[in-house]
Structure formats: C-alpha cells, structure tokens
C-alpha cells in the first residue's frame, strides 16, 4: 500500500511554494523508490503554517509545516511518511489548537479531502444534504433554511429563507440561481477557499437552492483573478454532470439543473448583485435600481436567487443535520458559524470558522496572536475596504450582525484586517474614497463625483487647507454618499472615513473636540440608508 | 432639451387597469398601477427635483435628486424608480431631503463650467433649474479638483454640437438612442468619474452609427447636446405645434420660433403618430424653407425659349387663366387638366381638383400618388372597401409577427421604424421580403427571422407561394373567413393558390427564394396570435402592383389578421400627404372619399354645392395626359407642387409632352426640372407658411399651422382660389377651416372633421363622422367597409421587362434616410453632405466580372435610356441585381425606366429595369458632356398618335393578363370591361373600341371580347359606397 501525502493546491499555499514542495516529494520518493501518492488537497486556512503537508499515518493525519522544498529530503530522512518527529511536525492536524477550537461546518472538508474527488467528497458526508432535499418538498427545504436562521454571508445579512421563498412564490416559466463568487474585498478569501478546497459543497448548495425554488439554470459568477478556483470548480462541475449530480434528472429526482461558470472582468462593482446580473447578461456592469428585487425580477428579468459562495456552501449541512443544529450556534439573530478571515498585520492570519458572537479580540489576539510586526494593534478594519475601523479599546465587540451594527460598523463578508501603531489613519481614510472612486461604476452622482471629491477634501484636511470648513464638507459629503448612493459601494465608503475621523482625529491634525459632532451619527446601518435624523438632526 | 412648452412627467405613462390611491405631501392622489411615485406627484402638480428622469425614457435612478421619504420605508428611495403602492404616504420635501439634494447638486456643479450667462442653454437648462430649485448657494469643493471642464467639443454633426464639458452623465442621450431610436450609437465609455458619453468607439458623432434623429439632443438636460440653430439664434420665445412636411409618418412638431425665424423644430411628445420622436429630416432639415433658391415672385413667359419675366400676382394669374380659357376654346374642354400635390394640404388639394372639376369642367385631375401608391388605393378598396391602411401606427406594439414587404422602413419611415424596432426588441418576430438586405434585416437587437430575398418583380409569385402554404397546410382561419368574407370567392381563391404551380417549390425558380424559407415564413405569419403586414413602394411600383396589394389582402384575410390591434395590412405612404391627396378626390375617376365619378347621387351633392354639373366621365390620368399632349389633344396643365419632369418615369417622353403643351402653370417653391418647360411660375408656400391639414399613412388628419409669412406673399390655397376666380369660377374662403368645412359637408368619411375638433383632439383618424365622432384607429372590426371581404385571384404574370444577354442585370431603386424623394428640399439643407450623390450598388461578383472597382464611374444602359453613376460594391444586393437611389436630378435614374406600369392604375414599374453596366473611362469631368440627352435632341418615337394607341393596347393587355386568372371566362370578360369603364377616360375607351373595330390585331382575344361587350353600355359605376 502506498503512503498518502497531502500537499495543498490552494493558491495561498501555492504562492508559498506548495507546487515545488509537491514536486520535491514526488522526485524524492521516486529516487528513494518509495510508493507515495500525493493528494493535492485544499487548505485548512492556517496560513502561518502553509505549505502545510500532511501524511496519513497510523496515528492520523500528521501535519508538517511550513514546508519548503528544501525541507523535503530531511522529512523523508525523518520518516515523515510514518508521521515521525521532525522540527516541522505540528502533530495531528485536527488536534492543532488553532484548528481544533474552531467549529468547522461549512469548511469541514476544506483541507481534508481531495477537492476534485467526488468519491472523497461523498466519503466525507458530501451530497447527504442534496439527497435529503430531494426527499423533501420545496416548501420543506425552504422552511428548514428559514428556521436555521441562516443569513447571507456576502455582507448584507439578508435572511436566506425569505429570499428563497420569494423566488419560489414568484410565478415564472424560468428561474435562475446565481452564485456570487466575485469575492473582491481586500483581506477576504473564504469564497476562494471553498471553491479551491471543497467545490462540491458549493455545487451541492446551489443545486439544493435550485431544486427548492424551481430554477433550472444556474451561474457561478467568478472573478477572473481566481484561476485556481476556476480550475477546481470546472473540474468538479464536469464530474457533477458525468455522475448525475448536475444536468437532467438529478439523482433520479426527475428534476434538472444546469450550472455554468461566468467570469468577471475585474470590476469590483460587479460583486454588487444587480451589476453582476448586468454583467452576466453581457452588458456593462452597472448597478440596477431596486425594487424590483432580483428574487422577483433578476437575471433576464426572471426570478433569481442570488447568494454568496459561503451562504450556498453552508446550506448542505443545514439540510443534512437539520435547522436546529445550526440554530443552536450563534448569538441573537445571527445564527450558526461564520468564517472570519484574518489578514493584514496579524501574526497568525487565516480562516477562522466559529459560531457568530465571538469577540473581535479573540480573533485578533487569540487566533491572530497580535500583529506580525510585534507592535501594538492600533486599528482593526472589519467588513472589507468599506468597513469601519475599530480601536484597540473596542475589540470586545461581539462579531454578530446586531452587535457590530450597534457600533456603526458592518460585519460584511467577515474580513478582518489588523494594523499596527505605524498606520496613518488619514491615509487610510483617503484610501477608502480612492478605492470607491476607482471602483465606482459611475452611474449615480454621489458615488461618481463624491468619491473623487472625498479624496480631494481629505487631502486638503491632511494638508491643512481650510481644515475646519473641509471637515464640514467631508461630513456633508459622507451624508450625501451614504444616503444618496444607489448601492452599497458609494453608501459605505463614508464608513471607514468617518470612523477614522472619529477615532483617530490626531492623524488628521484634529482634536477629539473637532470631531465631536460625528460621534452619535456613526451609528448607521449597513445598507447605506439609515435613519433620517442622521442628517436632519444637526 | 425638449420644448419648454411641453410638461415632463419624469417617467412614462403606465396604463395599468387598476388604480392605486396614495398620499403625497398630504394630498390624496390616484394613478394607474405601475406608475412611479415621481409621476404620481407630477400629475398632482408636485414637481420633485430630477435630472436623469424624463417621461420619454424608462426610469434610471442615477441622479439621486428625486429622493423622497416614504412612511415605513428605510432611507430615501428614489421616486422615479419606486412604483406607487396603495396607502403609501410620501413626503417630497423635508430638511433632510433638502440637504441631500443640495449635496448632490453641489457635486454636479463642482464639475461644471460656471458660464451660465454665455451658455446657449441659459434660460432653458435643467441643471440650472435644479440648482435654483434646491437652493444651492455655494460650491465648497476646491477649484482645481478633478474635472472635465476642458473636454473637447465635437462639432462634426451638421446640426448639433456635443460639448462634454457640460455633460452631467445622466445617460439620457444614451438611453434615448437605445430606447427611443434603437440605433445604439451612444455608450458610456470608462467608469466612475471617467465615465463619458461616447459615440461609438470614441470617435466623433459624424463617424458613429448616429442617424441624427435628434433623440439625444432632445433628451439632454443641459447644453451638452445642442442644436446649432439655437446656439446661433438664442433660445426661442414662442412655439407653435404643426405637422412635418416630409414623409407619410406625419410627425407632430413644435416649431420653436424667434419672431418669424425658426430656431428649431422639436418633436411633440403629444404627437399621436410620433410620440415625441423625430428623424433627421423633420427635426433638422427645414433649412430649405428659407433657402435663397426660393422663388418669391410670380413669373411668366409666352414660350419656353423666352426668358422669364417677373410680374405681379395679378398679371400672372390673369395670364394663366386667359391661356387656359383660350386653349379650352380652341381645343375643347378636355384639353386642360391639373395635377395635385401630395405635399400640399388637404385643403389645397381639394381646391385644385375642385378647380379642375368646376372651373375647367372636366375630370382631368390626377396626383403624384399615381406614381407611388395608386395600387394601394385600388387593391385595398377592392378587397376591403377602403383605400387606406387598416391600422394605426401604435398597432404595431401589439403585433407578434411583423412582415415587411418592399419597404425600407429605417430609411423611408424612420420614426415609425423606431417604433417597429422597439416592438421587435420586445420579442416580436420579423419576416422581411426584399430583394436587398435592407437595414431592418439586421440591426442591434433586431434580426429578421426570415429574409426572403426575392428577385425584383416576383412579389406576386411569392405571395401566392406563401398563401399556398397557408391553405395546403391548413393554417387558414376558416371561422374568420366564413364569418367575414365572401365564401364563393374564398373557395375559388383557395383552389387557385393550392394549385401545385403556386407552391414554394414551383415558385422557387421564379422568386429565387428557397422553398423551405417560404414555408417556414408562411407558418410563422399564419400561426402568430397577431400577424401584421407592412409594405411600401416595393409592392406597388410594379406591373403587378395592384395584384400584389390584393395578394397581401388575401393572405391577411385568410389568416384572420384583420380587424383588431396588432394585425392588418399597412401601406407605408411616401409623402406627407399622399393619403390626403387621394382622399380629397385627386383621381380622375373619383370624388373625395373615393366615390366613383359615375355615381349620380354623389355627383348631385357636388353639383348642388358647387353650382356646376360635374362631368360623369373619368378624366385622364397623368401618363394619359402626356400621351394626349403628344397626340395634340391636351395643351394646358396646372401643376401644384410636383416635379413631373423628374419624378415621372420615362423622363424623355414627359419632357416631350410638356414641350408640346401651350400653357404649363407650375406652382412650386423652387425652380425645378419641370419649370424649364413651364409658362407660368406661381411661387408656392412651404409647410411653415400656411394653415391646413395633412393626412398621414394611418389616415390621421393633423393640423398644419402657419408660423411664418409666405415668402412670396400667398399660401397655396389662396393662389388656387385666385386662379379659379380668374377662370370665371369664384372661390372665396377666408381661412382653410372653411375649406375643411366644405370637405366635411361633401364627404361622409370626413363629416365629423372640423378645425375646432382637431384643435381639441390634436389629430383624428378618418373615418370620422356620426358613428365615429372621434375617428377610427382600427378599421373593419366587425365587418369590412364593403360588407364581405373580397378574395381575388392573383395570377402571377411576369413583367415584360426581362433580362437578356444585352441587359443582364435588374436595376431596382429606393431611397436613403438623409434625402427625400427627388431631393428638392433635402438637397437645399445640410443633409446634402451626407449623401452627395446617388451611387449604383452592385454585388462584388458582378463588379468583378465587369472589372468594376468601388467608386468607379459606370455607364448604366437600359432599353429606354442611359445614365452615369458611380459604383458602390456591396453584398446588400444579390448577384444579378443592382440598386440606386434617385435623389439627385443629375443621376437621371428615371430616364432608364421602362414604359411598363401597373395594369390597374398605371403606377409605373420603377422597381424593375433590365440594364447593363460597364465601367466608364474618365473622371467626373468626363461625365458632364455625357449626361442625358438634351431635351431638344430627344427622339419622341415617331408618329404621336400611333404611339398612343400602342400604349392603350399595352395597358388593355396588362389588364387582360390579370383577369385571365379568373376561374371562368365570363367573369374575366366582365371584369375587364368593368375595369375599363370605371377607370378609363371616355376618349381612351373610344380609341380602343375603334381599334377593335378596325381589327384590333395586337389585343389579346379575351380583351378584344371585353371591349366588344362595352359598346353602348353605360359605365358600371361605383361598386362600393365609400367609407360611410
């Protein structure tokens, strides 16, 4: 029997040399005439140890990492194929505290299985959710999803069950399911890791959604910057078709579902769901007005369920293990687990799937181990490039939709970026406007002109030009963008700006007194359209 | 920018059946379901600030000015994209909204030049209005921020400028180009702050797909897209609604004036035919009305070799009258006649035919419709009982399958084409029957399901093949036919078309269209819930033009596609008032409302009203007038607004006839080709200089209003009145409304029409009378006007114009968007630069065979004549077919035309001429001496009288060929005789009878038999009673 060695194919591992490691293992084994089978698995998301090589030993899957190609000979010398000791040995992978303490539901198989092996997927409990879904009625499936409390993991946190029910009840001859895989927030990677590490679970989740709402065609809108994800997904989809999990008469259910990948072309705004629909339809990625919501009039004007990758990938386990199981985790109206993605100046960055309600401090300090630079944590941005900044003293906030919103921030897609004390928050505030200006589709005025003016006004503040007046201007501009923008891009750009001003006034050459008036107003909602008093009140 | 005089409700009207009640600013409002909040507010008189919304376009939601507050709804929804809901409570003003809107406008102005005082839109700029409305007091963003203030102006379009420095990127122009016009010439290039409007791939407007329809200019809320005329003159100070003087679509326009000067023409959003859309001609090409070529003084001369002499109106009119009187005295009452114009008003046309009938005392009146749509009049009258379209334009929006036959809609009827394209983009299927790949066959988001690319001249073979499929595959609507049509005729027709010789497979050799395509197209049309047929001159201008119209009517009736919205037989009329000029009794055999001249009761009403005895005999048609002139029996002609020397076929023959006349009185704007052979020139008035009405292709009567004084002092109707009075038949009207009152009194289909009524309704479609007080959009709903719908046998008779080794190519003709007919008007505008010459389109393989390269000068030779044109190599034409337009007189296209014409109406066969084409050595200059033969040296073809008889025999044989297809010999003979009695002038009947008496060798036996039965019999009279 051959020895099995796991070397991740995940792009984070590959970027750290995993391909070279795999090649080194192959050639080393050949020269030593050892029968070694290399499985290119996904990543478990513990980036500080990538490339993390695992060996199926009698004691279990023993992990070694981070492995460089140059380490391979010594690993063989140490008989790592039997799980023996080596300076890189991390122990049984599943027992590593960083991983063991997590609640891996959506990411249960990521890093464990061969992502493109249907057999491996099924051997690890794959497609049980779909099988159960086929036994249930559409209403029962949707009721299960609704009862689980699952809310969209793409950023808006809309209850998935309600969305599906809306699409189910919309009368139409043709319906669509679209998976938003245009993961564009800097510092986020959970979608990519699912697609590279366990694509079948995504396909399974999308299929369950399609069967539940009566859609016969699905699209995965994938950003073109994810070639590895595309490869894994394409292979998994092809396998799905050849094994009866996609196409006509799925698993003998009599129902059909076609699934295709559509590639984006590098526009951040195409991650906004209506701009994404325009793009799939072959047009310029411009935001559509809502209503009508896509669940009623979406792709090609037909009812369309749009969910994010993680949302879809979480559905199989909900159907398999029941709503109650999922519901039992979480806090308040934020149920289940959430894959937080820790990045930036963190010592141990990576994917941390835990029940919602976890403290930000726990993620940053316990999992993250503080900053990579070893300096003091000064700011943490939660929810992507348009999320709010938190100060060190605010890190006790619980990471659930409500608690985060109560601080005037957003949970977004679960991205968390750590900055140490060398950060210049005025530059970061300016960057938010600059990012918005770069990525704006140009449709609505507040975003099209406002973002470029925002950057200019912050420049003026930084350069001490009419600082007090410009503070007023930036405050007014933020209101115009927040309440006037067509979509969340322009609507959220003020969030990092205002939080930076509020909590780091010194970086702008201002005193806390100067920015007093921003305080209460920072409590705005994630959707970019908050209460009216925010601008009428002063 | 649309006209200030037209209100803008921000989003399009919705026609939802249910009404939704809501509250806006405390006011109760009720609107149709689907209406936007902003429109509901506007209808209640509450104007929410807006920039990207306008009621000609679907809401877009980009400017973020129209934000409102709605109880129970988070944030500030845009009122343009939010539909009303029952019980909704909306606030359009609050402190929060005021701040938000001011913030948005402040952003706009931070990237806008502050040059309002010198801006051409000053006083008529929506951005300026909005800055005022929201109370913007200062722009706090620093000067020198990123901006577009130095973007370069694009002046490449002759009529408007594009100044991107003033652009607010509202996308109204892009959306208008897409939604309204359907050309997709504009786009937004770049994204974010770099978003800019771009015609095509960043080129200038002139190099883009732009068709200069003006929709973008009208949609622009700022001075970004602006008429050059307004830039030059300043903002207009008053406006008058009137009707375009170009094509048969009959668009309603607002003439925006500065005093007597037109500052611009803006399409009227309330226009029933155009709904606020326009084309390059109506929108921009009105400059000819003040062109220096306009003749402003009457002129006379004794003979055409003398110079013209400017004279007073009085002298000119008295001279003309005295000449007509002299001719009638010397050569008989029938020696003079008149030609009415399809470009003049209904009232003017009515007066010209009245002059002929009452003052000349004969029926020698005809109209230029003779050369375009006379087969429509004949065919639709025969089949349905009304010489007009069955539908209104809006009907197309309910069609599921649209069949376009012989109509180049995007060039000829661009505004209606825009509507048709919109319907096709909504999902209607299209079948195009045309020898050429016209634009409509394939456009952005418009694609013909079938293009049946026939050989010119084989329409009837094709329509029979289509009918064959419908009948033999059981696709007829038997219930409709049984209830609505004559069962005997229906059965006979079915038997005829079902014959194997009419099958698509048999006809494939004739038409060149693969049988499979014909079968598929027939099935598509016949099985459509609503199938509509639109056709143009490609149907009528053939020796079998009338047969084809009848064939189309047969197909529509057999499939039940008549009598409701979305279906019908829809002729697209060429000129602005072709329909009206025909309605007004311009034909020699018909009084107004298409009532036959032989009808005693009808004549009696005219006799009583006019105080004369109207001649019961049909008069001469235009070609017969020319024959008679060469024959020496016709000497005087009053021509109102037509250039017969250029627009009639066989120009040499026409010129010879004109030269043979003693008094040709021409009333026109310009000194045209015909004027070279005229004795009296009476300067006419343009459509901007008179009051009256035009009737468009859909039977819609619209007001034409005077916005400027006639350059020569008189409106055309006044000139006709003075001429009649001078002839001894006084005509006294103080205003054209009185002429319309007379038309209404004398014409049952118009009895409800009056100026006050038109003022009230805007426009009305006839019939408009007691039963239909507000007019009729769809005809033949419960029964056909003639009672039972009439199926006729439509035997395919090939034209005698054949190709052979000497003339191997078929020449067919058409038109182009920027020019209009013979170009009298458009060549005197900046449109001229867009189509400087007519070119001969030739397939590359035909060109290769002859060594012709693109742009080469060609010698085009036909049996009758020849001309020179430059080559345009294109696969739009099929091998064996060449094509040209006829907008430039120097092209002399009509010199090539054969003498063949429609058997029933003499409409010339403009669409089929056998030619040979060869490259011509030399350049432009070489062409000068090689143009058409000088009139003086032109052969007239020997003995005039013999030629006339030859022509009559040919005409009679053509008629015989049509009726030969009838099932029984007796019916055929009777049909021929009836036709001759109804449509031939007495002298012509006399000549043919005499010819038969003398042997009649060249007449077909069937025709000879029919002529023999005519001896002594009275005319058959009108078989239909008109549209009462």
PDB file of C-alpha atoms in Angstrom, chain B residues 649-776:
ATOM      1  CA  UNK B 649     -40.763  57.525 -65.420  1.00  0.00           C
ATOM      2  CA  UNK B 650     -39.518  57.799 -68.958  1.00  0.00           C
ATOM      3  CA  UNK B 651     -38.464  61.380 -68.479  1.00  0.00           C
ATOM      4  CA  UNK B 652     -37.779  61.969 -72.162  1.00  0.00           C
ATOM      5  CA  UNK B 653     -41.363  61.178 -73.011  1.00  0.00           C
ATOM      6  CA  UNK B 654     -42.591  63.525 -70.270  1.00  0.00           C
ATOM      7  CA  UNK B 655     -40.370  66.349 -71.407  1.00  0.00           C
ATOM      8  CA  UNK B 656     -41.548  65.925 -74.965  1.00  0.00           C
ATOM      9  CA  UNK B 657     -45.144  66.067 -73.745  1.00  0.00           C
ATOM     10  CA  UNK B 658     -44.515  69.177 -71.677  1.00  0.00           C
ATOM     11  CA  UNK B 659     -42.872  70.818 -74.635  1.00  0.00           C
ATOM     12  CA  UNK B 660     -45.897  70.010 -76.705  1.00  0.00           C
ATOM     13  CA  UNK B 661     -48.187  71.950 -74.355  1.00  0.00           C
ATOM     14  CA  UNK B 662     -49.123  75.590 -74.749  1.00  0.00           C
ATOM     15  CA  UNK B 663     -49.601  76.529 -71.139  1.00  0.00           C
ATOM     16  CA  UNK B 664     -47.929  74.779 -68.251  1.00  0.00           C
ATOM     17  CA  UNK B 665     -48.603  76.553 -64.963  1.00  0.00           C
ATOM     18  CA  UNK B 666     -46.285  75.437 -62.215  1.00  0.00           C
ATOM     19  CA  UNK B 667     -46.815  76.278 -58.569  1.00  0.00           C
ATOM     20  CA  UNK B 668     -43.775  75.382 -56.511  1.00  0.00           C
ATOM     21  CA  UNK B 669     -41.190  76.532 -54.010  1.00  0.00           C
ATOM     22  CA  UNK B 670     -38.259  76.127 -56.336  1.00  0.00           C
ATOM     23  CA  UNK B 671     -37.386  76.392 -59.938  1.00  0.00           C
ATOM     24  CA  UNK B 672     -37.330  72.667 -60.667  1.00  0.00           C
ATOM     25  CA  UNK B 673     -36.851  70.492 -63.762  1.00  0.00           C
ATOM     26  CA  UNK B 674     -40.479  70.931 -64.818  1.00  0.00           C
ATOM     27  CA  UNK B 675     -40.115  74.706 -64.581  1.00  0.00           C
ATOM     28  CA  UNK B 676     -37.860  74.527 -67.623  1.00  0.00           C
ATOM     29  CA  UNK B 677     -40.945  73.699 -69.649  1.00  0.00           C
ATOM     30  CA  UNK B 678     -43.435  75.942 -67.831  1.00  0.00           C
ATOM     31  CA  UNK B 679     -45.025  79.172 -68.983  1.00  0.00           C
ATOM     32  CA  UNK B 680     -46.263  80.472 -65.702  1.00  0.00           C
ATOM     33  CA  UNK B 681     -44.456  80.071 -62.398  1.00  0.00           C
ATOM     34  CA  UNK B 682     -46.513  80.737 -59.269  1.00  0.00           C
ATOM     35  CA  UNK B 683     -44.292  80.722 -56.160  1.00  0.00           C
ATOM     36  CA  UNK B 684     -45.780  78.464 -53.533  1.00  0.00           C
ATOM     37  CA  UNK B 685     -45.544  78.419 -49.769  1.00  0.00           C
ATOM     38  CA  UNK B 686     -43.727  75.938 -47.559  1.00  0.00           C
ATOM     39  CA  UNK B 687     -45.484  73.938 -44.852  1.00  0.00           C
ATOM     40  CA  UNK B 688     -44.316  76.506 -42.325  1.00  0.00           C
ATOM     41  CA  UNK B 689     -46.082  79.301 -44.162  1.00  0.00           C
ATOM     42  CA  UNK B 690     -49.649  78.123 -44.248  1.00  0.00           C
ATOM     43  CA  UNK B 691     -52.585  76.702 -42.371  1.00  0.00           C
ATOM     44  CA  UNK B 692     -54.235  73.456 -43.279  1.00  0.00           C
ATOM     45  CA  UNK B 693     -54.142  69.733 -42.596  1.00  0.00           C
ATOM     46  CA  UNK B 694     -52.085  66.731 -43.672  1.00  0.00           C
ATOM     47  CA  UNK B 695     -53.285  63.141 -43.556  1.00  0.00           C
ATOM     48  CA  UNK B 696     -50.576  60.597 -42.804  1.00  0.00           C
ATOM     49  CA  UNK B 697     -50.180  56.910 -43.621  1.00  0.00           C
ATOM     50  CA  UNK B 698     -52.504  55.889 -40.817  1.00  0.00           C
ATOM     51  CA  UNK B 699     -55.396  58.092 -42.018  1.00  0.00           C
ATOM     52  CA  UNK B 700     -54.532  60.620 -39.331  1.00  0.00           C
ATOM     53  CA  UNK B 701     -55.539  64.181 -40.047  1.00  0.00           C
ATOM     54  CA  UNK B 702     -53.239  66.663 -38.305  1.00  0.00           C
ATOM     55  CA  UNK B 703     -53.132  70.418 -38.225  1.00  0.00           C
ATOM     56  CA  UNK B 704     -50.521  72.328 -40.174  1.00  0.00           C
ATOM     57  CA  UNK B 705     -50.081  75.768 -38.697  1.00  0.00           C
ATOM     58  CA  UNK B 706     -48.599  78.866 -40.147  1.00  0.00           C
ATOM     59  CA  UNK B 707     -45.532  80.003 -38.214  1.00  0.00           C
ATOM     60  CA  UNK B 708     -44.087  82.389 -40.779  1.00  0.00           C
ATOM     61  CA  UNK B 709     -45.386  84.551 -43.591  1.00  0.00           C
ATOM     62  CA  UNK B 710     -45.282  83.083 -47.105  1.00  0.00           C
ATOM     63  CA  UNK B 711     -42.103  84.302 -48.748  1.00  0.00           C
ATOM     64  CA  UNK B 712     -43.969  85.156 -51.939  1.00  0.00           C
ATOM     65  CA  UNK B 713     -46.958  86.538 -50.106  1.00  0.00           C
ATOM     66  CA  UNK B 714     -49.575  83.854 -50.658  1.00  0.00           C
ATOM     67  CA  UNK B 715     -50.492  80.487 -49.221  1.00  0.00           C
ATOM     68  CA  UNK B 716     -51.009  77.880 -51.918  1.00  0.00           C
ATOM     69  CA  UNK B 717     -54.763  77.632 -51.383  1.00  0.00           C
ATOM     70  CA  UNK B 718     -55.057  81.380 -51.960  1.00  0.00           C
ATOM     71  CA  UNK B 719     -53.314  81.047 -55.306  1.00  0.00           C
ATOM     72  CA  UNK B 720     -55.704  78.315 -56.431  1.00  0.00           C
ATOM     73  CA  UNK B 721     -58.677  80.428 -55.329  1.00  0.00           C
ATOM     74  CA  UNK B 722     -57.416  83.385 -57.360  1.00  0.00           C
ATOM     75  CA  UNK B 723     -56.777  81.248 -60.411  1.00  0.00           C
ATOM     76  CA  UNK B 724     -60.272  79.730 -60.212  1.00  0.00           C
ATOM     77  CA  UNK B 725     -61.794  83.142 -59.764  1.00  0.00           C
ATOM     78  CA  UNK B 726     -59.887  84.442 -62.758  1.00  0.00           C
ATOM     79  CA  UNK B 727     -61.158  81.478 -64.736  1.00  0.00           C
ATOM     80  CA  UNK B 728     -64.651  82.730 -64.005  1.00  0.00           C
ATOM     81  CA  UNK B 729     -65.399  80.385 -61.142  1.00  0.00           C
ATOM     82  CA  UNK B 730     -65.162  82.474 -57.960  1.00  0.00           C
ATOM     83  CA  UNK B 731     -63.706  80.744 -54.901  1.00  0.00           C
ATOM     84  CA  UNK B 732     -63.981  82.712 -51.704  1.00  0.00           C
ATOM     85  CA  UNK B 733     -62.632  81.368 -48.424  1.00  0.00           C
ATOM     86  CA  UNK B 734     -61.345  83.475 -45.598  1.00  0.00           C
ATOM     87  CA  UNK B 735     -59.465  80.588 -43.963  1.00  0.00           C
ATOM     88  CA  UNK B 736     -58.649  76.936 -44.776  1.00  0.00           C
ATOM     89  CA  UNK B 737     -61.021  75.900 -41.994  1.00  0.00           C
ATOM     90  CA  UNK B 738     -63.849  76.864 -44.314  1.00  0.00           C
ATOM     91  CA  UNK B 739     -62.439  74.575 -46.986  1.00  0.00           C
ATOM     92  CA  UNK B 740     -62.355  71.750 -44.454  1.00  0.00           C
ATOM     93  CA  UNK B 741     -65.952  72.520 -43.547  1.00  0.00           C
ATOM     94  CA  UNK B 742     -66.843  72.117 -47.225  1.00  0.00           C
ATOM     95  CA  UNK B 743     -64.880  68.840 -47.413  1.00  0.00           C
ATOM     96  CA  UNK B 744     -66.739  67.600 -44.337  1.00  0.00           C
ATOM     97  CA  UNK B 745     -70.120  68.556 -45.800  1.00  0.00           C
ATOM     98  CA  UNK B 746     -69.395  66.753 -49.052  1.00  0.00           C
ATOM     99  CA  UNK B 747     -67.505  63.682 -47.772  1.00  0.00           C
ATOM    100  CA  UNK B 748     -69.228  61.155 -45.497  1.00  0.00           C
ATOM    101  CA  UNK B 749     -65.963  59.802 -44.095  1.00  0.00           C
ATOM    102  CA  UNK B 750     -64.921  63.320 -43.070  1.00  0.00           C
ATOM    103  CA  UNK B 751     -68.261  64.608 -41.892  1.00  0.00           C
ATOM    104  CA  UNK B 752     -67.160  64.916 -38.275  1.00  0.00           C
ATOM    105  CA  UNK B 753     -63.911  66.739 -39.053  1.00  0.00           C
ATOM    106  CA  UNK B 754     -63.513  70.422 -38.282  1.00  0.00           C
ATOM    107  CA  UNK B 755     -60.719  72.688 -37.113  1.00  0.00           C
ATOM    108  CA  UNK B 756     -62.193  73.201 -33.644  1.00  0.00           C
ATOM    109  CA  UNK B 757     -62.379  69.439 -33.302  1.00  0.00           C
ATOM    110  CA  UNK B 758     -58.776  68.992 -34.431  1.00  0.00           C
ATOM    111  CA  UNK B 759     -57.684  71.692 -32.012  1.00  0.00           C
ATOM    112  CA  UNK B 760     -59.434  69.775 -29.269  1.00  0.00           C
ATOM    113  CA  UNK B 761     -58.205  66.264 -30.084  1.00  0.00           C
ATOM    114  CA  UNK B 762     -54.832  67.137 -31.582  1.00  0.00           C
ATOM    115  CA  UNK B 763     -55.422  64.849 -34.544  1.00  0.00           C
ATOM    116  CA  UNK B 764     -58.050  62.406 -35.750  1.00  0.00           C
ATOM    117  CA  UNK B 765     -58.104  59.318 -37.961  1.00  0.00           C
ATOM    118  CA  UNK B 766     -60.829  59.111 -40.603  1.00  0.00           C
ATOM    119  CA  UNK B 767     -63.487  57.809 -40.901  1.00  0.00           C
ATOM    120  CA  UNK B 768     -64.708  60.478 -38.533  1.00  0.00           C
ATOM    121  CA  UNK B 769     -68.412  61.009 -38.671  1.00  0.00           C
ATOM    122  CA  UNK B 770     -71.653  60.392 -36.829  1.00  0.00           C
ATOM    123  CA  UNK B 771     -70.819  56.798 -35.987  1.00  0.00           C
ATOM    124  CA  UNK B 772     -67.194  57.577 -35.139  1.00  0.00           C
ATOM    125  CA  UNK B 773     -67.180  61.073 -33.690  1.00  0.00           C
ATOM    126  CA  UNK B 774     -63.547  60.869 -32.534  1.00  0.00           C
ATOM    127  CA  UNK B 775     -62.261  58.958 -35.519  1.00  0.00           C
ATOM    128  CA  UNK B 776     -61.252  55.372 -36.201  1.00  0.00           C
TER     129      UNK B 776
END
